[in-house]
CSV table of C-alpha atoms in Angstrom, one decimal:
chain,number,residue,atom,x,y,z
A,7,THR,CA,117.5,118.8,112.5
A,8,GLU,CA,116.6,119.3,109.2
A,9,GLU,CA,120.3,118.7,107.7
A,10,PHE,CA,120.5,115.4,109.8
A,11,ILE,CA,117.0,114.2,108.6
A,12,GLU,CA,117.8,115.2,104.9
A,13,ALA,CA,121.3,113.2,105.0
A,14,LEU,CA,119.4,110.4,106.8
A,15,TRP,CA,116.7,110.2,103.9
A,16,ALA,CA,119.1,110.6,101.1
A,17,ASP,CA,121.5,108.1,102.4
A,18,SER,CA,119.3,105.3,104.0
A,19,ALA,CA,115.5,105.9,103.8
A,20,VAL,CA,114.9,106.7,100.2
A,21,PRO,CA,116.8,103.5,99.0
A,22,VAL,CA,114.5,101.6,101.3
A,23,LEU,CA,111.5,103.3,100.3
A,24,LYS,CA,112.4,102.4,96.6
A,25,SER,CA,112.5,98.6,97.8
A,26,TYR,CA,109.1,99.1,99.3
A,27,ILE,CA,107.6,100.5,96.6
A,28,ALA,CA,108.7,97.5,94.5
A,29,ILE,CA,106.7,95.1,96.7
A,30,PRO,CA,102.9,94.8,95.6
A,31,ASN,CA,101.7,94.5,99.2
A,32,GLN,CA,98.2,95.4,98.4
A,33,SER,CA,95.7,95.8,101.1
A,34,PRO,CA,93.4,92.6,102.2
A,35,ALA,CA,90.4,94.1,100.5
A,36,PHE,CA,92.4,94.1,97.0
A,37,ASP,CA,94.6,91.1,97.5
A,38,PRO,CA,92.3,88.3,99.5
A,39,GLN,CA,95.4,85.9,99.1
A,40,TRP,CA,98.0,88.2,100.7
A,41,GLN,CA,99.2,85.6,103.3
A,42,GLU,CA,99.8,83.2,100.6
A,43,HIS,CA,101.4,85.6,98.5
A,44,GLY,CA,103.7,86.9,101.3
A,45,TYR,CA,104.2,90.5,99.9
A,46,MET,CA,102.6,92.1,103.0
A,47,ASP,CA,105.4,89.8,105.3
A,48,GLN,CA,108.3,91.2,102.9
A,49,ALA,CA,107.2,94.6,103.4
A,50,VAL,CA,106.8,94.4,107.1
A,51,GLU,CA,110.5,92.8,107.3
A,52,LEU,CA,111.9,95.4,105.0
A,53,ILE,CA,110.7,98.3,107.2
A,54,ALA,CA,111.7,96.4,110.4
A,55,SER,CA,115.1,95.8,109.5
A,56,TRP,CA,115.5,99.6,108.6
A,57,ILE,CA,114.3,100.6,111.9
A,58,ARG,CA,116.4,98.1,113.9
A,59,ALA,CA,119.7,99.4,111.8
A,60,GLN,CA,119.1,102.9,113.0
A,61,ALA,CA,120.0,101.9,116.2
A,62,VAL,CA,117.5,104.3,118.0
A,63,ALA,CA,118.4,104.4,121.9
A,64,GLY,CA,115.8,102.5,124.2
A,65,LEU,CA,114.1,101.1,120.9
A,66,LYS,CA,112.2,97.6,121.2
A,67,LEU,CA,110.3,96.6,117.9
A,68,ASP,CA,107.9,93.6,117.9
A,69,VAL,CA,106.1,92.1,114.8
A,70,VAL,CA,102.8,91.5,116.4
A,71,ARG,CA,100.6,88.7,114.8
A,72,LEU,CA,96.9,88.2,115.9
A,73,PRO,CA,95.5,85.0,114.5
A,74,GLY,CA,94.0,85.7,111.1
A,75,ARG,CA,94.9,89.2,111.0
A,76,THR,CA,97.5,91.3,109.0
A,77,PRO,CA,100.5,91.9,110.9
A,78,LEU,CA,101.5,94.9,112.8
A,79,LEU,CA,104.8,97.1,113.8
A,80,PHE,CA,104.9,97.9,117.5
A,81,ILE,CA,107.9,100.1,118.4
A,82,ASP,CA,108.4,101.2,121.8
A,83,ILE,CA,111.1,103.9,122.4
A,84,ALA,CA,111.8,105.0,126.1
A,85,GLY,CA,111.7,108.7,126.8
A,86,THR,CA,112.9,111.1,129.6
A,87,ARG,CA,109.5,110.8,131.4
A,88,GLU,CA,106.6,108.4,131.6
A,89,ALA,CA,104.3,110.7,129.5
A,90,SER,CA,103.8,108.9,126.1
A,91,VAL,CA,103.1,110.0,122.5
A,92,LEU,CA,101.5,107.6,119.9
A,93,LEU,CA,102.5,107.9,116.4
A,94,TYR,CA,100.7,106.0,113.5
A,95,GLY,CA,101.1,105.2,109.9
A,96,HIS,CA,100.4,102.2,107.7
A,97,LEU,CA,102.3,100.0,105.0
A,98,ASP,CA,99.5,98.2,103.1
A,99,LYS,CA,98.8,99.7,99.6
A,100,GLN,CA,95.9,100.5,97.3
A,101,PRO,CA,95.9,98.5,94.2
A,102,PRO,CA,97.8,99.5,91.2
A,103,MET,CA,95.4,101.2,89.0
A,104,SER,CA,96.0,101.9,85.3
A,105,GLY,CA,97.0,105.1,83.5
A,106,TRP,CA,100.7,105.4,84.8
A,107,ARG,CA,102.6,107.8,82.6
A,108,GLU,CA,105.4,106.2,80.4
A,109,GLY,CA,108.3,105.3,82.4
A,110,LEU,CA,106.4,105.1,85.5
A,111,GLY,CA,104.5,102.1,87.4
A,112,PRO,CA,103.1,101.3,90.7
A,113,TRP,CA,105.8,98.8,91.5
A,114,GLN,CA,108.5,100.8,89.7
A,115,PRO,CA,110.3,103.4,91.9
A,116,VAL,CA,111.5,106.3,90.1
A,117,VAL,CA,112.8,109.7,91.3
A,118,GLN,CA,111.9,112.6,88.9
A,119,ASP,CA,112.3,116.2,90.0
A,120,GLY,CA,112.8,115.5,93.8
A,121,ARG,CA,109.8,113.3,93.9
A,122,LEU,CA,109.6,109.5,94.3
A,123,TYR,CA,107.1,107.9,92.2
A,124,GLY,CA,105.4,104.4,92.9
A,125,ARG,CA,102.4,103.2,94.7
A,126,GLY,CA,102.7,103.4,98.4
A,127,GLY,CA,105.5,105.8,99.1
A,128,ALA,CA,103.4,108.8,100.1
A,129,ASP,CA,100.4,106.6,101.1
A,130,ASP,CA,101.8,105.8,103.6
A,131,GLY,CA,105.0,104.0,103.4
A,132,TYR,CA,107.0,107.1,104.3
A,133,ALA,CA,105.4,107.5,107.9
A,134,ALA,CA,107.7,104.7,109.7
A,135,PHE,CA,110.8,106.7,108.1
A,136,ALA,CA,109.4,110.0,109.2
A,137,ALA,CA,108.5,108.9,113.0
A,138,ILE,CA,112.0,107.5,113.3
A,139,SER,CA,114.2,110.0,111.9
A,140,ALA,CA,112.5,112.5,113.8
A,141,ILE,CA,113.2,110.7,117.2
A,142,LYS,CA,116.5,109.8,116.0
A,143,ALA,CA,117.6,113.5,115.1
A,144,LEU,CA,116.3,114.6,118.6
A,145,GLN,CA,118.5,111.8,120.3
A,146,VAL,CA,121.7,112.8,118.1
A,147,GLN,CA,121.3,116.3,119.3
A,148,GLY,CA,120.7,115.3,122.8
A,149,VAL,CA,116.9,116.9,122.7
A,150,PRO,CA,114.8,115.0,125.5
A,151,HIS,CA,111.4,113.5,124.2
A,152,ALA,CA,108.5,111.6,126.0
A,153,ARG,CA,108.2,107.7,125.6
A,154,CYS,CA,107.1,107.2,121.9
A,155,VAL,CA,104.9,104.3,120.7
A,156,ILE,CA,105.0,103.8,117.0
A,157,VAL,CA,101.9,101.9,115.5
A,158,ILE,CA,102.4,100.6,111.8
A,159,GLU,CA,99.4,98.6,110.7
A,160,ALA,CA,98.7,96.9,107.5
A,161,CYS,CA,94.9,97.1,107.0
A,162,GLU,CA,94.4,100.7,106.7
A,163,GLU,CA,93.3,100.8,102.9
A,164,SER,CA,90.6,98.1,103.8
A,165,GLY,CA,89.2,100.3,106.5
A,166,SER,CA,91.5,99.2,109.5
A,167,TYR,CA,89.2,96.5,110.6
A,168,ASP,CA,92.2,94.5,112.2
A,169,LEU,CA,93.4,97.4,114.1
A,170,PRO,CA,90.8,97.6,117.0
A,171,ALA,CA,91.8,94.0,117.9
A,172,TYR,CA,95.4,95.1,118.1
A,173,ILE,CA,94.8,98.4,120.2
A,174,ASP,CA,93.0,96.1,122.6
A,175,ALA,CA,95.5,93.4,122.9
A,176,LEU,CA,98.4,96.0,123.1
A,177,ALA,CA,96.4,98.4,125.4
A,178,ASP,CA,98.7,98.0,128.4
A,179,ARG,CA,101.8,98.4,126.4
A,180,ILE,CA,100.4,101.5,124.8
A,181,GLY,CA,99.2,103.2,127.9
A,182,THR,CA,97.5,106.7,127.7
A,183,PRO,CA,99.3,108.9,125.4
A,184,GLY,CA,99.0,112.6,125.7
A,185,LEU,CA,99.8,113.3,122.0
A,186,ILE,CA,98.9,111.4,119.1
A,187,VAL,CA,100.7,111.9,115.6
A,188,CYS,CA,99.1,110.4,112.5
A,189,LEU,CA,101.5,110.7,109.3
A,190,ASP,CA,98.7,109.7,106.8
A,191,SER,CA,97.0,112.7,105.9
A,192,GLY,CA,97.1,115.4,103.2
A,193,CYS,CA,98.5,118.9,102.8
A,194,GLY,CA,97.3,121.8,100.8
A,195,ASN,CA,100.7,122.6,99.2
A,196,TYR,CA,104.2,121.8,99.7
A,197,GLU,CA,105.0,125.2,101.2
A,198,ARG,CA,103.8,124.7,105.0
A,199,LEU,CA,103.0,122.2,107.6
A,200,TRP,CA,99.6,121.6,107.2
A,201,LEU,CA,97.3,120.0,110.4
A,202,THR,CA,94.1,118.2,109.5
A,203,THR,CA,91.1,119.5,111.6
A,204,SER,CA,88.5,116.9,110.5
A,205,LEU,CA,87.9,113.9,108.5
A,206,ARG,CA,84.8,112.7,106.5
A,207,GLY,CA,83.0,109.6,107.1
A,208,LEU,CA,82.4,106.8,104.5
A,209,ILE,CA,79.7,104.7,103.3
A,210,THR,CA,80.4,102.0,100.4
A,211,GLY,CA,78.0,99.6,99.4
A,212,ASN,CA,76.5,98.0,96.3
A,213,LEU,CA,73.2,99.0,95.0
A,214,THR,CA,71.5,96.2,92.6
A,215,VAL,CA,68.6,96.5,90.3
A,216,THR,CA,66.9,93.1,88.9
A,217,VAL,CA,64.4,92.9,86.3
A,218,LEU,CA,64.8,89.8,84.7
A,219,SER,CA,66.1,86.0,85.4
A,220,GLU,CA,68.3,86.4,82.2
A,221,GLY,CA,68.9,88.6,79.4
A,222,VAL,CA,66.5,88.9,76.4
A,223,HIS,CA,66.8,90.6,73.1
A,224,SER,CA,66.7,94.3,73.2
A,225,GLY,CA,64.4,94.7,70.3
A,226,ALA,CA,61.9,92.3,71.5
A,227,ALA,CA,61.8,93.5,75.0
A,228,GLY,CA,62.7,97.4,74.7
A,229,GLY,CA,59.7,99.2,75.8
A,230,VAL,CA,58.0,96.2,77.5
A,231,VAL,CA,60.7,95.3,80.1
A,232,PRO,CA,62.0,98.0,82.3
A,233,SER,CA,65.7,98.9,82.0
A,234,SER,CA,67.6,98.1,85.1
A,235,PHE,CA,70.0,100.8,84.2
A,236,ARG,CA,67.4,103.4,84.0
A,237,ILE,CA,65.7,102.3,87.2
A,238,ALA,CA,69.2,102.6,89.1
A,239,ARG,CA,69.5,106.3,87.7
A,240,HIS,CA,66.0,106.9,88.9
A,241,LEU,CA,67.1,105.7,92.5
A,242,LEU,CA,70.0,107.7,92.6
A,243,SER,CA,67.9,110.7,91.8
A,244,ARG,CA,66.6,110.5,95.2
A,245,LEU,CA,70.0,110.6,96.7
A,246,GLU,CA,71.9,113.1,94.3
A,247,ASP,CA,70.9,116.1,92.2
A,248,ALA,CA,71.8,114.9,88.9
A,249,GLN,CA,72.6,118.8,87.9
A,250,THR,CA,74.7,119.9,90.9
A,251,GLY,CA,75.8,116.9,92.7
A,252,THR,CA,74.1,117.9,95.9
A,253,ILE,CA,73.0,115.3,98.2
A,254,LEU,CA,69.4,115.9,98.7
A,255,LEU,CA,68.8,113.9,101.9
A,256,ARG,CA,68.8,116.4,104.7
A,257,GLU,CA,69.8,113.4,107.2
A,258,LEU,CA,73.2,113.2,105.5
A,259,HIS,CA,74.2,116.6,106.0
A,260,ALA,CA,75.6,118.4,109.2
A,261,ASP,CA,75.9,122.0,110.4
A,262,ILE,CA,79.4,123.5,109.7
A,263,PRO,CA,80.8,125.2,112.8
A,264,ALA,CA,82.0,129.0,112.3
A,265,GLY,CA,85.6,128.2,113.2
A,266,ARG,CA,85.7,125.4,110.4
A,267,ARG,CA,84.3,127.9,107.9
A,268,GLU,CA,86.9,130.6,109.0
A,269,GLN,CA,89.7,127.9,108.8
A,270,ALA,CA,88.5,127.1,105.2
A,271,ALA,CA,88.4,130.9,104.2
A,272,ALA,CA,92.1,131.0,105.6
A,273,ALA,CA,93.2,128.2,103.5
A,274,ALA,CA,91.5,129.5,100.4
A,275,ALA,CA,93.1,132.7,100.6
A,276,VAL,CA,96.6,130.7,100.8
A,277,LEU,CA,95.7,128.0,98.1
A,278,GLY,CA,93.7,130.1,95.6
A,279,ALA,CA,92.9,128.5,92.2
A,280,SER,CA,95.4,125.6,93.2
A,281,VAL,CA,92.6,123.9,94.8
A,282,TYR,CA,91.0,122.9,91.6
A,283,GLU,CA,93.8,123.6,89.1
A,284,SER,CA,95.8,120.9,90.8
A,285,TYR,CA,93.4,118.2,89.5
A,286,PRO,CA,94.0,116.5,85.9
A,287,PHE,CA,90.8,117.8,84.4
A,288,ALA,CA,90.1,116.9,80.8
A,289,PRO,CA,89.9,119.8,78.2
A,290,GLY,CA,87.2,121.8,78.8
A,291,THR,CA,85.8,120.6,82.2
A,292,GLU,CA,85.5,122.8,85.1
A,293,PRO,CA,85.1,122.6,88.8
A,294,VAL,CA,81.6,122.7,90.1
A,295,THR,CA,82.4,126.0,91.2
A,296,HIS,CA,85.4,128.6,91.4
A,297,ASP,CA,84.6,129.7,94.9
A,298,VAL,CA,87.5,128.2,96.5
A,299,THR,CA,86.0,128.4,100.1
A,300,GLU,CA,83.2,126.6,98.9
A,301,LEU,CA,85.1,123.9,97.3
A,302,LEU,CA,87.2,123.4,100.4
A,303,LEU,CA,84.0,122.9,102.6
A,304,ASN,CA,82.5,120.8,99.6
A,305,ARG,CA,85.3,118.4,100.3
A,306,THR,CA,85.7,118.5,103.8
A,307,TRP,CA,82.1,119.0,105.5
A,308,ARG,CA,79.7,118.3,103.0
A,309,PRO,CA,78.6,114.6,101.6
A,310,SER,CA,79.3,113.9,98.2
A,311,LEU,CA,78.9,110.7,95.9
A,312,GLU,CA,80.8,108.7,93.3
A,313,ILE,CA,80.1,105.7,91.5
A,314,THR,CA,83.5,103.7,91.7
A,315,GLY,CA,82.5,100.5,90.2
A,316,ALA,CA,79.9,98.5,88.1
A,317,ALA,CA,78.7,95.2,87.3
A,318,GLY,CA,76.3,93.6,84.9
A,319,LEU,CA,77.6,95.7,82.1
A,320,PRO,CA,79.5,93.8,79.6
A,321,ALA,CA,82.7,95.5,78.1
A,322,LEU,CA,82.2,97.1,74.9
A,323,GLU,CA,83.3,94.6,72.8
A,324,HIS,CA,81.0,92.0,74.2
A,325,ALA,CA,78.0,94.2,74.3
A,326,GLY,CA,75.3,93.0,72.4
A,327,ASN,CA,71.6,94.2,71.5
A,328,VAL,CA,70.4,92.6,74.9
A,329,LEU,CA,68.3,93.9,77.6
A,330,ARG,CA,70.4,93.1,80.7
A,331,PRO,CA,68.9,91.1,83.6
A,332,GLU,CA,70.6,93.6,86.3
A,333,THR,CA,72.6,96.3,87.1
A,334,THR,CA,74.9,96.6,90.0
A,335,LEU,CA,76.7,100.1,90.8
A,336,LYS,CA,79.1,100.6,93.6
A,337,LEU,CA,78.3,103.6,95.9
A,338,SER,CA,81.0,105.5,97.6
A,339,LEU,CA,79.7,108.2,99.8
A,340,ARG,CA,81.5,110.5,101.8
A,341,LEU,CA,80.0,112.1,105.0
A,342,PRO,CA,80.3,115.0,107.1
A,343,PRO,CA,82.6,114.4,110.2
A,344,PRO,CA,80.2,114.2,113.0
A,345,LEU,CA,77.5,112.0,111.2
A,346,ASP,CA,76.8,108.5,112.8
A,347,ALA,CA,77.8,106.5,109.7
A,348,GLU,CA,75.6,103.3,110.8
A,349,ARG,CA,72.4,105.6,111.1
A,350,ALA,CA,73.2,107.2,107.8
A,351,ALA,CA,73.4,103.9,105.9
A,352,GLN,CA,70.2,102.8,107.5
A,353,VAL,CA,68.7,106.1,105.8
A,354,LEU,CA,70.6,105.4,102.5
A,355,THR,CA,69.2,102.0,102.2
A,356,GLU,CA,65.8,102.7,103.0
A,357,ARG,CA,65.7,105.7,100.7
A,358,LEU,CA,67.0,103.6,97.7
A,359,THR,CA,65.1,100.7,98.3
A,360,ARG,CA,61.4,101.9,99.2
A,361,ASP,CA,59.0,101.7,96.5
A,362,PRO,CA,61.1,100.6,93.6
A,363,PRO,CA,60.0,101.8,90.3
A,364,SER,CA,57.9,99.1,88.2
A,365,GLY,CA,58.1,96.7,91.2
A,366,ALA,CA,62.0,95.9,90.3
A,367,GLN,CA,63.8,94.0,92.7
A,368,VAL,CA,66.2,96.5,94.7
A,369,ARG,CA,68.6,95.9,97.2
A,370,PHE,CA,71.3,97.8,98.9
A,371,GLU,CA,74.3,96.0,100.6
A,372,THR,CA,76.5,98.2,103.0
A,373,GLU,CA,80.0,96.9,102.7
A,374,HIS,CA,81.6,99.6,104.9
A,375,ALA,CA,80.2,102.5,107.3
A,376,ALA,CA,83.0,104.6,108.9
A,377,LYS,CA,82.3,107.7,111.2
A,378,GLY,CA,84.3,110.7,110.2
A,379,TRP,CA,86.4,112.7,113.1
A,380,GLU,CA,86.9,116.3,114.2
A,381,ALA,CA,90.0,117.3,115.8
A,382,PRO,CA,89.7,118.7,119.6
A,383,PRO,CA,90.9,122.4,119.8
A,384,LEU,CA,94.7,122.6,119.9
A,385,ALA,CA,96.2,123.3,123.4
A,386,PRO,CA,98.0,126.6,123.5
A,387,TRP,CA,101.4,124.7,123.8
A,388,LEU,CA,100.5,122.7,120.5
A,389,ALA,CA,99.7,125.8,118.7
A,390,ARG,CA,102.8,127.4,119.5
A,391,ALA,CA,104.7,124.4,118.8
A,392,ALA,CA,103.2,123.7,115.3
A,393,ALA,CA,103.6,127.5,114.5
A,394,ARG,CA,107.3,127.5,115.4
A,395,ALA,CA,108.0,124.1,113.5
A,396,SER,CA,106.4,125.3,110.6
A,397,GLU,CA,107.9,128.6,110.2
A,398,THR,CA,111.4,127.0,111.2
A,399,PHE,CA,111.4,124.4,108.5
A,400,PHE,CA,109.1,125.7,105.7
A,401,GLY,CA,109.3,129.3,106.2
A,402,HIS,CA,105.4,130.0,106.6
A,403,GLU,CA,102.9,129.7,109.5
A,404,PRO,CA,100.9,126.4,109.7
A,405,GLY,CA,97.7,125.8,107.6
A,406,TYR,CA,94.7,124.0,109.1
A,407,LEU,CA,92.4,122.2,106.7
A,408,GLY,CA,89.9,119.4,106.8
A,409,GLU,CA,90.6,116.4,104.6
A,410,GLY,CA,88.0,114.9,102.4
A,411,GLY,CA,89.0,111.2,102.9
A,412,SER,CA,88.7,108.9,105.8
A,413,ILE,CA,91.2,107.4,108.5
A,414,PRO,CA,89.0,105.1,110.6
A,415,PHE,CA,91.7,104.9,113.1
A,416,MET,CA,91.4,108.6,114.2
A,417,GLY,CA,87.7,108.3,115.5
A,418,MET,CA,88.6,105.3,117.3
A,419,LEU,CA,91.6,107.0,119.1
A,420,GLY,CA,89.4,110.1,119.8
A,421,GLU,CA,87.1,108.2,121.8
A,422,ARG,CA,89.6,106.1,123.6
A,423,PHE,CA,92.0,109.0,124.6
A,424,PRO,CA,89.4,111.9,125.0
A,425,THR,CA,92.1,114.0,126.6
A,426,ALA,CA,94.8,113.6,123.9
A,427,GLN,CA,96.0,116.2,121.7
A,428,PHE,CA,96.3,115.3,118.0
A,429,VAL,CA,98.7,116.5,115.1
A,430,ILE,CA,97.4,114.9,112.0
A,431,THR,CA,99.5,115.6,109.0
A,432,GLY,CA,101.2,114.2,105.9
A,433,VAL,CA,102.5,114.4,102.5
A,434,LEU,CA,99.6,114.1,100.0
A,435,GLY,CA,99.7,117.4,98.5
A,436,PRO,CA,98.6,118.4,95.0
A,437,ARG,CA,99.0,115.8,92.1
A,438,SER,CA,100.4,113.2,94.5
A,439,ASN,CA,97.5,111.2,93.5
A,440,ALA,CA,97.1,108.6,96.3
A,441,HIS,CA,95.1,105.7,95.1
A,442,GLY,CA,95.4,106.8,91.5
A,443,PRO,CA,98.1,106.6,88.9
A,444,ASN,CA,101.3,108.6,89.1
A,445,GLU,CA,101.3,108.6,92.9
A,446,PHE,CA,104.5,110.5,94.3
A,447,LEU,CA,105.9,111.3,97.4
A,448,ASP,CA,107.6,115.0,97.5
A,449,LEU,CA,111.0,114.2,99.2
A,450,ARG,CA,111.5,117.6,100.2
A,451,THR,CA,108.5,117.7,102.0
A,452,ALA,CA,108.9,114.4,103.7
A,453,VAL,CA,112.2,115.7,105.2
A,454,ARG,CA,110.4,118.9,106.5
A,455,VAL,CA,107.6,117.3,107.9
A,456,SER,CA,109.9,114.7,109.6
A,457,ALA,CA,111.8,117.8,111.1
A,458,CYS,CA,108.6,119.4,112.1
A,459,ILE,CA,107.6,116.3,114.1
A,460,ALA,CA,111.0,116.4,115.8
A,461,SER,CA,110.5,119.9,116.9
A,462,ILE,CA,106.8,119.2,118.0
A,463,LEU,CA,108.0,116.2,119.9
A,464,ALA,CA,110.8,118.3,121.7
A,465,ASP,CA,108.2,121.0,122.4
A,466,HIS,CA,106.0,118.2,123.8
A,467,CYS,CA,108.6,117.4,126.2
A,468,ARG,CA,109.6,120.8,127.3
A,469,GLU,CA,106.3,122.4,127.6
A,470,ALA,CA,103.4,119.8,128.1
A,471,THR,CA,105.3,116.9,130.3
A,472,CYS,CA,108.8,117.3,131.1
A,473,GLY,CA,108.6,120.8,132.8
């Protein structure tokens, strides 16, 4: 299986992935004119053409286009039984970001030391290639598999707001999958198959503090007019401990299940200091703690805040001695998996806007509120299948770990298909840097993950559906 997939990737998948990376098909949130630019359509057609060329038996491919929405690739592959598997990925990308190393760039595919650099290769362009190569490998070997439905969306990096409409529109064609495979997650290292056990929720929004109708001379107004930046700092201190980064609002926390603590401790024993050493710290900077288990729990089951943007602050070369009229900060607040994101957004808004200092005008506008997700317990057959796959193709037992990011699709699928089993995995390991500069796809890991999916699909058919 691995040899076949490795050859397919080397001869066919990687060249097309390079072409995909060269297309600047940013998600709609970052390219509102995506329809006019046509990059998304280019990416869809490129991947669709590759899939059709693989001549997978029983494959039907449709590019579905609901009015006013991003396109969606819908692939239906007949199996040996009516039982079905749903496999998921996306092809839209984050914006280019600055800071790429010399010789690299977001739309410039480069292979170095077995890693394919460029925006979108690992997050999540590889997914369609992994799913198809896994199924083709089974067919070439005559190994039966269940019916497979592959959904590749084009709106994930914008919060998957188009996806529910497609799932509703395609409900009859999707059916009721007993197994759901998501190929858009991370891995603790590149030495084993990692299954994601939970995903955090997310609130994004803009906090704006207004103190004047226009800017005034700071020498004349300083000490008379309150600083909008200082008030914003004060408001943030209601939410976050400035010394530790701990989120202070009890309503934004959740109890961590004992089983998840045990899995975090087991993962910490495997990963060790690599959990923090994999980040490009500036010289002298330390992680918030050196307790690796606590770091893993911090990034998977505890809330955390980042200020990801600002407005009202001139560029340094344009910054005069002016007391500015207002400051806007973009907040990105990660939430524990089980928390109700809508309720959390209400709590956050009330706390930030209540009784503003100096009577300043304060508003918080929620842009996005997405609930997290926790995987159901693995069925015995799936636990055995994951162990067999990881040990066969990686030489180690699988790892189980929560992820700090959000995949909105998972919560929706969990509610829609409550009896389904989930395999959430991916290739975003140490320094792969999705969303940032120097994003890369580790090609060996992509091949092995594809082989693992093939193995799990075979076991699913043999043990769970086909007798």
